[in-house]
PDB file of C-alpha atoms and ligand atoms in Angstrom:
ATOM      1  CA  UNK D   1     -75.513-136.991 157.824  1.00 44.00           C
ATOM      2  CA  UNK D   2     -71.879-138.164 158.373  1.00 47.00           C
ATOM      3  CA  UNK D   3     -72.809-140.707 161.261  1.00 41.00           C
ATOM      4  CA  UNK D   4     -70.086-143.117 160.453  1.00 40.00           C
ATOM      5  CA  UNK D   5     -67.054-140.548 161.696  1.00 38.00           C
ATOM      6  CA  UNK D   6     -69.527-137.706 164.342  1.00 36.00           C
ATOM      7  CA  UNK D   7     -69.642-139.509 167.145  1.00 33.00           C
ATOM      8  CA  UNK D   8     -68.627-143.050 167.244  1.00 37.00           C
ATOM      9  CA  UNK D   9     -65.942-143.881 169.487  1.00 39.00           C
ATOM     10  CA  UNK D  10     -65.430-147.677 169.779  1.00 48.00           C
ATOM     11  CA  UNK D  11     -64.506-149.831 167.789  1.00 54.00           C
ATOM     12  CA  UNK D  12     -66.134-151.606 165.167  1.00 58.00           C
ATOM     13  CA  UNK D  13     -64.105-155.149 163.931  1.00 49.00           C
ATOM     14  CA  UNK D  14     -65.661-157.433 161.513  1.00 39.00           C
ATOM     15  CA  UNK D  15     -66.498-154.675 158.507  1.00 58.00           C
ATOM     16  CA  UNK D  16     -68.134-155.769 155.637  1.00 90.00           C
ATOM     17  CA  UNK D  17     -69.200-154.584 152.841  1.00 97.00           C
ATOM     18  CA  UNK D  18     -68.160-150.759 152.668  1.00 98.00           C
ATOM     19  CA  UNK D  19     -71.174-149.056 152.586  1.00 98.00           C
ATOM     20  CA  UNK D  20     -69.697-145.927 150.776  1.00 98.00           C
ATOM     21  CA  UNK D  21     -66.542-145.264 148.728  1.00 98.00           C
ATOM     22  CA  UNK D  22     -64.695-143.004 147.538  1.00 98.00           C
ATOM     23  CA  UNK D  23     -62.667-142.438 144.679  1.00 98.00           C
ATOM     24  CA  UNK D  24     -59.869-140.627 143.247  1.00 98.00           C
ATOM     25  CA  UNK D  25     -59.145-141.538 139.888  1.00 98.00           C
ATOM     26  CA  UNK D  26     -55.890-140.635 139.377  1.00 98.00           C
ATOM     27  CA  UNK D  27     -53.085-141.411 136.657  1.00 98.00           C
ATOM     28  CA  UNK D  28     -55.453-140.452 133.011  1.00 98.00           C
ATOM     29  CA  UNK D  29     -52.424-138.470 131.593  1.00 97.00           C
ATOM     30  CA  UNK D  30     -49.319-141.014 132.790  1.00 98.00           C
ATOM     31  CA  UNK D  31     -51.946-143.704 131.251  1.00 98.00           C
ATOM     32  CA  UNK D  32     -51.863-141.423 127.932  1.00 98.00           C
ATOM     33  CA  UNK D  33     -48.046-141.060 128.440  1.00 98.00           C
ATOM     34  CA  UNK D  34     -47.461-144.874 128.513  1.00 98.00           C
ATOM     35  CA  UNK D  35     -49.433-145.159 125.324  1.00 98.00           C
ATOM     36  CA  UNK D  36     -48.602-142.447 123.623  1.00 98.00           C
ATOM     37  CA  UNK D  37     -51.260-140.422 123.499  1.00 98.00           C
ATOM     38  CA  UNK D  38     -52.574-136.701 124.129  1.00 96.00           C
ATOM     39  CA  UNK D  39     -54.255-136.357 127.839  1.00 96.00           C
ATOM     40  CA  UNK D  40     -56.961-136.089 127.004  1.00 95.00           C
ATOM     41  CA  UNK D  41     -57.081-139.747 126.073  1.00 96.00           C
ATOM     42  CA  UNK D  42     -56.623-140.510 129.180  1.00 97.00           C
ATOM     43  CA  UNK D  43     -59.430-139.029 130.315  1.00 95.00           C
ATOM     44  CA  UNK D  44     -61.922-140.319 127.710  1.00 95.00           C
ATOM     45  CA  UNK D  45     -60.569-143.462 128.954  1.00 96.00           C
ATOM     46  CA  UNK D  46     -60.907-143.048 131.947  1.00 96.00           C
ATOM     47  CA  UNK D  47     -64.410-141.535 131.563  1.00 95.00           C
ATOM     48  CA  UNK D  48     -65.565-145.005 130.307  1.00 95.00           C
ATOM     49  CA  UNK D  49     -63.987-146.663 133.668  1.00 97.00           C
ATOM     50  CA  UNK D  50     -66.589-145.666 135.680  1.00 97.00           C
ATOM     51  CA  UNK D  51     -69.359-147.701 133.992  1.00 96.00           C
ATOM     52  CA  UNK D  52     -67.973-150.898 135.514  1.00 97.00           C
ATOM     53  CA  UNK D  53     -66.858-150.032 138.906  1.00 98.00           C
ATOM     54  CA  UNK D  54     -70.847-148.503 139.117  1.00 98.00           C
ATOM     55  CA  UNK D  55     -71.636-151.620 138.618  1.00 98.00           C
ATOM     56  CA  UNK D  56     -69.747-153.270 140.578  1.00 98.00           C
ATOM     57  CA  UNK D  57     -71.200-151.423 143.674  1.00 98.00           C
ATOM     58  CA  UNK D  58     -73.796-152.995 142.918  1.00 98.00           C
ATOM     59  CA  UNK D  59     -73.284-156.103 142.774  1.00 98.00           C
ATOM     60  CA  UNK D  60     -71.538-155.479 146.190  1.00 98.00           C
ATOM     61  CA  UNK D  61     -74.222-153.503 147.851  1.00 97.00           C
ATOM     62  CA  UNK D  62     -72.179-151.171 148.249  1.00 98.00           C
ATOM     63  CA  UNK D  63     -74.322-148.073 148.703  1.00 98.00           C
ATOM     64  CA  UNK D  64     -72.660-145.050 147.523  1.00 98.00           C
ATOM     65  CA  UNK D  65     -69.822-144.050 145.286  1.00 98.00           C
ATOM     66  CA  UNK D  66     -68.370-140.666 145.022  1.00 98.00           C
ATOM     67  CA  UNK D  67     -65.611-140.316 142.193  1.00 98.00           C
ATOM     68  CA  UNK D  68     -63.425-137.174 141.785  1.00 98.00           C
ATOM     69  CA  UNK D  69     -63.415-136.125 138.087  1.00 97.00           C
ATOM     70  CA  UNK D  70     -62.655-132.261 138.525  1.00 98.00           C
ATOM     71  CA  UNK D  71     -61.163-130.115 141.839  1.00 98.00           C
ATOM     72  CA  UNK D  72     -61.457-126.540 141.789  1.00 98.00           C
ATOM     73  CA  UNK D  73     -57.761-126.480 141.745  1.00 97.00           C
ATOM     74  CA  UNK D  74     -58.106-128.377 138.314  1.00 98.00           C
ATOM     75  CA  UNK D  75     -59.056-125.197 136.641  1.00 98.00           C
ATOM     76  CA  UNK D  76     -54.849-124.219 136.532  1.00 98.00           C
ATOM     77  CA  UNK D  77     -54.090-127.102 134.144  1.00 96.00           C
ATOM     78  CA  UNK D  78     -53.950-125.969 130.466  1.00 96.00           C
ATOM     79  CA  UNK D  79     -57.796-124.232 128.874  1.00 97.00           C
ATOM     80  CA  UNK D  80     -57.206-127.406 126.540  1.00 96.00           C
ATOM     81  CA  UNK D  81     -56.960-130.130 128.697  1.00 95.00           C
ATOM     82  CA  UNK D  82     -60.106-128.183 130.958  1.00 97.00           C
ATOM     83  CA  UNK D  83     -62.266-127.822 128.162  1.00 97.00           C
ATOM     84  CA  UNK D  84     -61.547-131.127 127.284  1.00 95.00           C
ATOM     85  CA  UNK D  85     -62.621-132.866 130.359  1.00 96.00           C
ATOM     86  CA  UNK D  86     -65.413-130.010 130.259  1.00 97.00           C
ATOM     87  CA  UNK D  87     -66.344-131.921 126.694  1.00 96.00           C
ATOM     88  CA  UNK D  88     -66.150-135.370 128.152  1.00 95.00           C
ATOM     89  CA  UNK D  89     -68.241-134.901 131.931  1.00 95.00           C
ATOM     90  CA  UNK D  90     -70.853-133.550 129.414  1.00 95.00           C
ATOM     91  CA  UNK D  91     -70.638-136.257 127.180  1.00 93.00           C
ATOM     92  CA  UNK D  92     -69.955-138.789 129.745  1.00 93.00           C
ATOM     93  CA  UNK D  93     -73.886-137.865 131.130  1.00 92.00           C
ATOM     94  CA  UNK D  94     -75.577-137.724 128.073  1.00 89.00           C
ATOM     95  CA  UNK D  95     -73.990-141.353 126.969  1.00 89.00           C
ATOM     96  CA  UNK D  96     -74.226-143.224 130.266  1.00 91.00           C
ATOM     97  CA  UNK D  97     -76.928-141.504 132.085  1.00 92.00           C
ATOM     98  CA  UNK D  98     -79.972-143.000 130.727  1.00 93.00           C
ATOM     99  CA  UNK D  99     -78.498-146.436 130.735  1.00 95.00           C
ATOM    100  CA  UNK D 100     -77.132-146.525 134.283  1.00 96.00           C
ATOM    101  CA  UNK D 101     -80.019-144.508 135.598  1.00 96.00           C
ATOM    102  CA  UNK D 102     -82.208-147.103 134.186  1.00 96.00           C
ATOM    103  CA  UNK D 103     -79.748-149.763 136.246  1.00 97.00           C
ATOM    104  CA  UNK D 104     -81.434-148.327 138.874  1.00 97.00           C
ATOM    105  CA  UNK D 105     -78.531-145.843 140.152  1.00 97.00           C
ATOM    106  CA  UNK D 106     -79.211-142.625 141.540  1.00 97.00           C
ATOM    107  CA  UNK D 107     -76.934-139.152 140.337  1.00 97.00           C
ATOM    108  CA  UNK D 108     -76.273-136.369 142.630  1.00 97.00           C
ATOM    109  CA  UNK D 109     -73.381-133.458 141.459  1.00 97.00           C
ATOM    110  CA  UNK D 110     -71.410-132.544 144.218  1.00 98.00           C
ATOM    111  CA  UNK D 111     -69.422-128.846 143.888  1.00 98.00           C
ATOM    112  CA  UNK D 112     -70.368-125.465 143.025  1.00 98.00           C
ATOM    113  CA  UNK D 113     -72.201-124.897 139.657  1.00 97.00           C
ATOM    114  CA  UNK D 114     -70.846-121.499 139.674  1.00 96.00           C
ATOM    115  CA  UNK D 115     -68.291-121.194 137.273  1.00 96.00           C
ATOM    116  CA  UNK D 116     -69.050-124.483 135.001  1.00 97.00           C
ATOM    117  CA  UNK D 117     -70.211-123.514 131.561  1.00 97.00           C
ATOM    118  CA  UNK D 118     -73.615-123.136 131.126  1.00 97.00           C
ATOM    119  CA  UNK D 119     -73.952-126.581 128.883  1.00 96.00           C
ATOM    120  CA  UNK D 120     -72.020-129.156 131.765  1.00 96.00           C
ATOM    121  CA  UNK D 121     -75.209-126.763 133.808  1.00 97.00           C
ATOM    122  CA  UNK D 122     -77.763-127.666 131.427  1.00 96.00           C
ATOM    123  CA  UNK D 123     -76.898-130.956 131.077  1.00 95.00           C
ATOM    124  CA  UNK D 124     -77.327-131.049 135.544  1.00 96.00           C
ATOM    125  CA  UNK D 125     -80.296-129.887 135.370  1.00 96.00           C
ATOM    126  CA  UNK D 126     -81.357-132.531 133.125  1.00 95.00           C
ATOM    127  CA  UNK D 127     -80.111-135.109 135.385  1.00 95.00           C
ATOM    128  CA  UNK D 128     -81.785-133.488 138.516  1.00 94.00           C
ATOM    129  CA  UNK D 129     -85.344-133.701 136.215  1.00 96.00           C
ATOM    130  CA  UNK D 130     -84.816-136.968 135.138  1.00 96.00           C
ATOM    131  CA  UNK D 131     -82.925-138.631 138.091  1.00 97.00           C
ATOM    132  CA  UNK D 132     -83.296-142.348 138.633  1.00 95.00           C
ATOM    133  CA  UNK D 133     -86.542-143.478 141.054  1.00 94.00           C
ATOM    134  CA  UNK D 134     -84.675-145.785 143.091  1.00 95.00           C
ATOM    135  CA  UNK D 135     -81.828-145.355 144.500  1.00 97.00           C
ATOM    136  CA  UNK D 136     -79.574-149.519 144.253  1.00 98.00           C
ATOM    137  CA  UNK D 137     -76.881-146.513 143.865  1.00 98.00           C
ATOM    138  CA  UNK D 138     -76.055-143.308 144.626  1.00 98.00           C
ATOM    139  CA  UNK D 139     -73.228-142.531 142.153  1.00 98.00           C
ATOM    140  CA  UNK D 140     -71.907-138.566 143.775  1.00 98.00           C
ATOM    141  CA  UNK D 141     -69.726-136.636 140.801  1.00 97.00           C
ATOM    142  CA  UNK D 142     -67.558-134.660 142.486  1.00 98.00           C
ATOM    143  CA  UNK D 143     -67.271-131.567 139.832  1.00 98.00           C
ATOM    144  CA  UNK D 144     -65.631-128.456 140.888  1.00 98.00           C
ATOM    145  CA  UNK D 145     -65.175-129.515 144.018  1.00 98.00           C
ATOM    146  CA  UNK D 146     -62.976-128.657 147.083  1.00 98.00           C
ATOM    147  CA  UNK D 147     -63.270-130.219 150.140  1.00 98.00           C
ATOM    148  CA  UNK D 148     -61.944-126.654 151.999  1.00 98.00           C
ATOM    149  CA  UNK D 149     -64.870-124.173 150.201  1.00 98.00           C
ATOM    150  CA  UNK D 150     -67.453-126.979 151.428  1.00 98.00           C
ATOM    151  CA  UNK D 151     -66.474-126.346 154.755  1.00 98.00           C
ATOM    152  CA  UNK D 152     -66.838-122.690 154.158  1.00 98.00           C
ATOM    153  CA  UNK D 153     -69.915-122.628 152.600  1.00 98.00           C
ATOM    154  CA  UNK D 154     -71.250-124.306 155.575  1.00 98.00           C
ATOM    155  CA  UNK D 155     -69.487-122.109 157.556  1.00 98.00           C
ATOM    156  CA  UNK D 156     -71.280-119.372 155.806  1.00 98.00           C
ATOM    157  CA  UNK D 157     -74.661-120.653 156.212  1.00 98.00           C
ATOM    158  CA  UNK D 158     -74.888-121.916 160.101  1.00 98.00           C
ATOM    159  CA  UNK D 159     -72.763-118.049 160.268  1.00 97.00           C
ATOM    160  CA  UNK D 160     -75.448-116.413 158.869  1.00 98.00           C
ATOM    161  CA  UNK D 161     -78.126-118.731 160.739  1.00 98.00           C
ATOM    162  CA  UNK D 162     -76.620-117.158 163.931  1.00 97.00           C
ATOM    163  CA  UNK D 163     -76.479-114.127 162.656  1.00 97.00           C
ATOM    164  CA  UNK D 164     -80.526-113.929 161.999  1.00 97.00           C
ATOM    165  CA  UNK D 165     -80.817-115.289 165.804  1.00 97.00           C
ATOM    166  CA  UNK D 166     -81.701-118.907 164.425  1.00 97.00           C
ATOM    167  CA  UNK D 167     -79.746-120.749 165.606  1.00 97.00           C
ATOM    168  CA  UNK D 168     -77.221-120.315 168.537  1.00 97.00           C
ATOM    169  CA  UNK D 169     -73.841-120.810 168.681  1.00 95.00           C
ATOM    170  CA  UNK D 170     -74.220-124.049 171.163  1.00 96.00           C
ATOM    171  CA  UNK D 171     -76.114-125.693 168.821  1.00 97.00           C
ATOM    172  CA  UNK D 172     -73.793-125.864 166.023  1.00 97.00           C
ATOM    173  CA  UNK D 173     -72.569-129.297 166.408  1.00 98.00           C
ATOM    174  CA  UNK D 174     -70.724-131.891 163.645  1.00 98.00           C
ATOM    175  CA  UNK D 175     -74.255-133.547 163.074  1.00 97.00           C
ATOM    176  CA  UNK D 176     -76.161-130.387 162.460  1.00 98.00           C
ATOM    177  CA  UNK D 177     -72.551-129.284 160.301  1.00 98.00           C
ATOM    178  CA  UNK D 178     -72.861-132.410 157.942  1.00 98.00           C
ATOM    179  CA  UNK D 179     -75.760-131.774 157.215  1.00 98.00           C
ATOM    180  CA  UNK D 180     -74.970-128.523 155.525  1.00 98.00           C
ATOM    181  CA  UNK D 181     -71.982-130.270 153.879  1.00 98.00           C
ATOM    182  CA  UNK D 182     -72.672-131.417 149.698  1.00 98.00           C
ATOM    183  CA  UNK D 183     -72.916-135.090 151.487  1.00 98.00           C
ATOM    184  CA  UNK D 184     -75.671-133.800 153.959  1.00 98.00           C
ATOM    185  CA  UNK D 185     -77.907-137.143 154.558  1.00 94.00           C
ATOM    186  CA  UNK D 186     -75.077-139.519 153.313  1.00 98.00           C
ATOM    187  CA  UNK D 187     -72.178-141.458 156.107  1.00 98.00           C
ATOM    188  CA  UNK D 188     -69.351-141.235 155.830  1.00 98.00           C
ATOM    189  CA  UNK D 189     -66.636-142.814 153.199  1.00 98.00           C
ATOM    190  CA  UNK D 190     -66.045-146.511 154.652  1.00 98.00           C
ATOM    191  CA  UNK D 191     -63.489-146.988 152.049  1.00 98.00           C
ATOM    192  CA  UNK D 192     -61.078-144.339 150.355  1.00 98.00           C
ATOM    193  CA  UNK D 193     -59.326-145.818 147.230  1.00 98.00           C
ATOM    194  CA  UNK D 194     -56.843-143.481 145.150  1.00 98.00           C
ATOM    195  CA  UNK D 195     -54.761-145.040 142.634  1.00 98.00           C
ATOM    196  CA  UNK D 196     -51.830-144.182 140.241  1.00 98.00           C
ATOM    197  CA  UNK D 197     -50.047-144.453 143.546  1.00 98.00           C
ATOM    198  CA  UNK D 198     -50.359-140.800 145.308  1.00 96.00           C
ATOM    199  CA  UNK D 199     -49.739-141.000 148.669  1.00 97.00           C
ATOM    200  CA  UNK D 200     -51.847-137.612 148.590  1.00 96.00           C
ATOM    201  CA  UNK D 201     -55.666-136.456 149.622  1.00 97.00           C
ATOM    202  CA  UNK D 202     -55.874-133.891 147.468  1.00 98.00           C
ATOM    203  CA  UNK D 203     -58.983-131.643 148.962  1.00 98.00           C
ATOM    204  CA  UNK D 204     -61.699-134.160 148.766  1.00 98.00           C
ATOM    205  CA  UNK D 205     -63.708-135.213 151.141  1.00 98.00           C
ATOM    206  CA  UNK D 206     -61.984-133.585 154.006  1.00 98.00           C
ATOM    207  CA  UNK D 207     -64.680-133.681 156.466  1.00 98.00           C
ATOM    208  CA  UNK D 208     -66.226-136.585 156.186  1.00 98.00           C
ATOM    209  CA  UNK D 209     -62.679-139.132 155.930  1.00 98.00           C
ATOM    210  CA  UNK D 210     -61.778-138.441 158.720  1.00 97.00           C
ATOM    211  CA  UNK D 211     -62.693-142.006 159.784  1.00 96.00           C
ATOM    212  CA  UNK D 212     -62.334-143.364 156.242  1.00 97.00           C
ATOM    213  CA  UNK D 213     -60.222-146.214 155.834  1.00 97.00           C
ATOM    214  CA  UNK D 214     -57.478-145.409 152.700  1.00 98.00           C
ATOM    215  CA  UNK D 215     -56.515-147.712 150.193  1.00 98.00           C
ATOM    216  CA  UNK D 216     -53.982-147.014 147.732  1.00 98.00           C
ATOM    217  CA  UNK D 217     -52.849-149.006 144.237  1.00 98.00           C
ATOM    218  CA  UNK D 218     -50.254-147.940 141.619  1.00 98.00           C
ATOM    219  CA  UNK D 219     -52.871-148.711 138.907  1.00 98.00           C
ATOM    220  CA  UNK D 220     -53.890-146.104 137.472  1.00 98.00           C
ATOM    221  CA  UNK D 221     -57.413-145.110 136.768  1.00 98.00           C
ATOM    222  CA  UNK D 222     -57.860-146.123 132.977  1.00 98.00           C
ATOM    223  CA  UNK D 223     -56.654-149.239 134.259  1.00 98.00           C
ATOM    224  CA  UNK D 224     -58.737-149.736 137.389  1.00 98.00           C
ATOM    225  CA  UNK D 225     -61.274-152.854 136.755  1.00 98.00           C
ATOM    226  CA  UNK D 226     -63.998-154.625 139.095  1.00 98.00           C
ATOM    227  CA  UNK D 227     -61.351-156.942 140.270  1.00 98.00           C
ATOM    228  CA  UNK D 228     -59.936-154.021 141.407  1.00 98.00           C
ATOM    229  CA  UNK D 229     -62.850-152.790 143.341  1.00 98.00           C
ATOM    230  CA  UNK D 230     -62.834-156.269 144.487  1.00 98.00           C
ATOM    231  CA  UNK D 231     -59.585-156.255 145.685  1.00 98.00           C
ATOM    232  CA  UNK D 232     -59.931-153.189 147.260  1.00 98.00           C
ATOM    233  CA  UNK D 233     -63.134-154.150 149.406  1.00 98.00           C
ATOM    234  CA  UNK D 234     -61.512-156.880 150.026  1.00 97.00           C
ATOM    235  CA  UNK D 235     -58.386-155.730 151.577  1.00 97.00           C
ATOM    236  CA  UNK D 236     -61.201-152.801 153.667  1.00 97.00           C
ATOM    237  CA  UNK D 237     -62.680-156.117 155.570  1.00 95.00           C
ATOM    238  CA  UNK D 238     -59.318-157.215 157.028  1.00 93.00           C
ATOM    239  CA  UNK D 239     -58.811-154.090 158.903  1.00 93.00           C
ATOM    240  CA  UNK D 240     -60.338-152.844 162.226  1.00 90.00           C
ATOM    241  CA  UNK D 241     -62.212-149.673 162.499  1.00 91.00           C
ATOM    242  CA  UNK D 242     -61.145-148.030 165.659  1.00 89.00           C
ATOM    243  CA  UNK D 243     -62.445-144.737 165.563  1.00 91.00           C
ATOM    244  CA  UNK D 244     -60.275-143.373 167.680  1.00 91.00           C
ATOM    245  CA  UNK D 245     -61.266-146.340 170.249  1.00 91.00           C
ATOM    246  CA  UNK D 246     -59.422-149.353 171.431  1.00 87.00           C
ATOM    247  CA  UNK D 247     -59.084-152.613 170.116  1.00 83.00           C
ATOM    248  CA  UNK D 248     -62.022-154.921 171.488  1.00 75.00           C
ATOM    249  CA  UNK D 249     -59.939-157.218 173.883  1.00 74.00           C
ATOM    250  CA  UNK D 250     -59.342-160.559 172.622  1.00 59.00           C
ATOM    251  CA  UNK D 251     -60.192-159.812 169.758  1.00 55.00           C
ATOM    252  CA  UNK D 252     -57.134-158.881 167.496  1.00 52.00           C
ATOM    253  CA  UNK D 253     -58.374-160.397 164.119  1.00 50.00           C
ATOM    254  CA  UNK D 254     -61.767-159.114 162.302  1.00 50.00           C
ATOM    255  CA  UNK D 255     -63.606-161.286 160.130  1.00 49.00           C
ATOM    256  CA  UNK D 256     -65.187-159.340 157.503  1.00 46.00           C
ATOM    257  CA  UNK D 257     -67.175-161.542 155.439  1.00 48.00           C
ATOM    258  CA  UNK D 258     -66.426-162.527 152.267  1.00 47.00           C
ATOM    259  CA  UNK D 259     -67.243-160.533 149.197  1.00 57.00           C
ATOM    260  CA  UNK D 260     -66.571-164.292 146.952  1.00 44.00           C
TER     261      UNK D 260
HETATM  262  C1  LIG E   1     -56.594-137.216 137.158  1.00 59.77           C
HETATM  263  O1  LIG E   1     -55.282-137.473 136.191  1.00 59.77           O
HETATM  264  C2  LIG E   1     -58.011-137.406 136.705  1.00 59.77           C
HETATM  265  C3  LIG E   1     -59.141-136.136 136.545  1.00 59.77           C
HETATM  266  C4  LIG E   1     -58.546-134.602 137.158  1.00 59.77           C
HETATM  267  C5  LIG E   1     -60.233-136.029 135.705  1.00 59.77           C
HETATM  268  C6  LIG E   1     -60.708-137.241 135.677  1.00 59.77           C
HETATM  269  C7  LIG E   1     -61.842-137.119 134.617  1.00 59.77           C
HETATM  270  C8  LIG E   1     -62.306-138.181 133.678  1.00 59.77           C
HETATM  271  C9  LIG E   1     -62.212-138.925 134.221  1.00 59.77           C
HETATM  272  C10 LIG E   1     -63.621-137.502 133.467  1.00 59.77           C
HETATM  273  C11 LIG E   1     -64.700-136.754 133.766  1.00 59.77           C
HETATM  274  C12 LIG E   1     -65.535-137.813 133.721  1.00 59.77           C
HETATM  275  C13 LIG E   1     -66.430-137.955 134.819  1.00 59.77           C
HETATM  276  C14 LIG E   1     -67.079-139.287 135.157  1.00 59.77           C
HETATM  277  C15 LIG E   1     -67.294-137.090 134.673  1.00 59.77           C
HETATM  278  P1  LIG E   1     -54.213-136.542 136.375  1.00 59.77           P
HETATM  279  O2  LIG E   1     -54.941-136.151 134.483  1.00 59.77           O
HETATM  280  O3  LIG E   1     -54.376-135.759 137.405  1.00 59.77           O
HETATM  281  O4  LIG E   1     -53.189-137.984 135.774  1.00 59.77           O
HETATM  282  P2  LIG E   1     -51.619-137.476 136.424  1.00 59.77           P
HETATM  283  O5  LIG E   1     -52.327-137.075 137.390  1.00 59.77           O
HETATM  284  O6  LIG E   1     -51.748-138.983 135.506  1.00 59.77           O
HETATM  285  O7  LIG E   1     -51.165-136.588 135.103  1.00 59.77           O
END
C-alpha cells in the first residue's frame, strides 16, 4: 500500500518501533579482503548474518524486513562471483527457510524471476508453496531487483490498462501506483540501513523510500549483529519524522519509546 509515504503531510513525533526496515548489506568484499579470504567468503558470512537480524526484528516487533541480496546491476560482476551468489542464495533458502518459517517468518521475493537460473526459480517456487502460515515477520529478499525497473514495470501495467480502456489516466494515483510495485500492500520502509559506510541508495526501493529515515554505519555487513540493529532502531527513535510538514509547535524533542 505504501501508505507511510503517500498522502501524509503532517509531522509525526515520537516514532516507536519501525514497522518496516530495509537494509543494503554492503561490505562483504571488504570484509573478505580484511580476512585475507576470497570475496565469495564475504558473501557466505554475510548470508549467515541474515538469520540473527531477522530474529532481532521479531524480538523488537518489526513487521517487515527487506534485504538487498542481488541487484540487476550486480550481473556486471565477474561470472564466478555471480555464480557463487546464486549458489549461496539457493543454499541460504534450503538451509534457513524451514527454521525461519517455523519461527513465523514469511518469505517474499522482490524482483524479476526472468533471468534467474532455473535452480533458483525452483527454490523460490518451493518457498511460495510452503511458506509460513504466520506472518510474525515478512522477510522480503530483493533479488534480481532494481528500483527503476520496478517503477517502469508498474507504469507499463497501468499504461496497458489505460490503453485497453480499463483505467482513465486521472485515476492513476500514488496509492494505485504503489499497488503495482513488488511491495504492494506493504507499508513503506521507516528505516533504511546501509552498512560499510557508503552514502548511496543504489537503485533500492526508489519509490518506497521517499520519506524513509536513513542510518549508515561503517560496520561491514558480515560484522553486523542484532545489537547493531538495536542501535539503529534507538537512533531512529530519536528522529522527528515530518513527511514534509513543519515540526509540531513547542515540540522539538521527540520521545521515542525505549527498546531497552
Ligand atoms: C554487497 O557487498 C553484497 C552483495 C552484492 C551480495 C549480498 C549477497 C549475500 C549476502 C548472499 C545472499 C544472501 C541471501 C540472504 C539471499 P559487496 O560485495 O558490494 O562488498 P564490497 O563493497 O565490500 O566489495
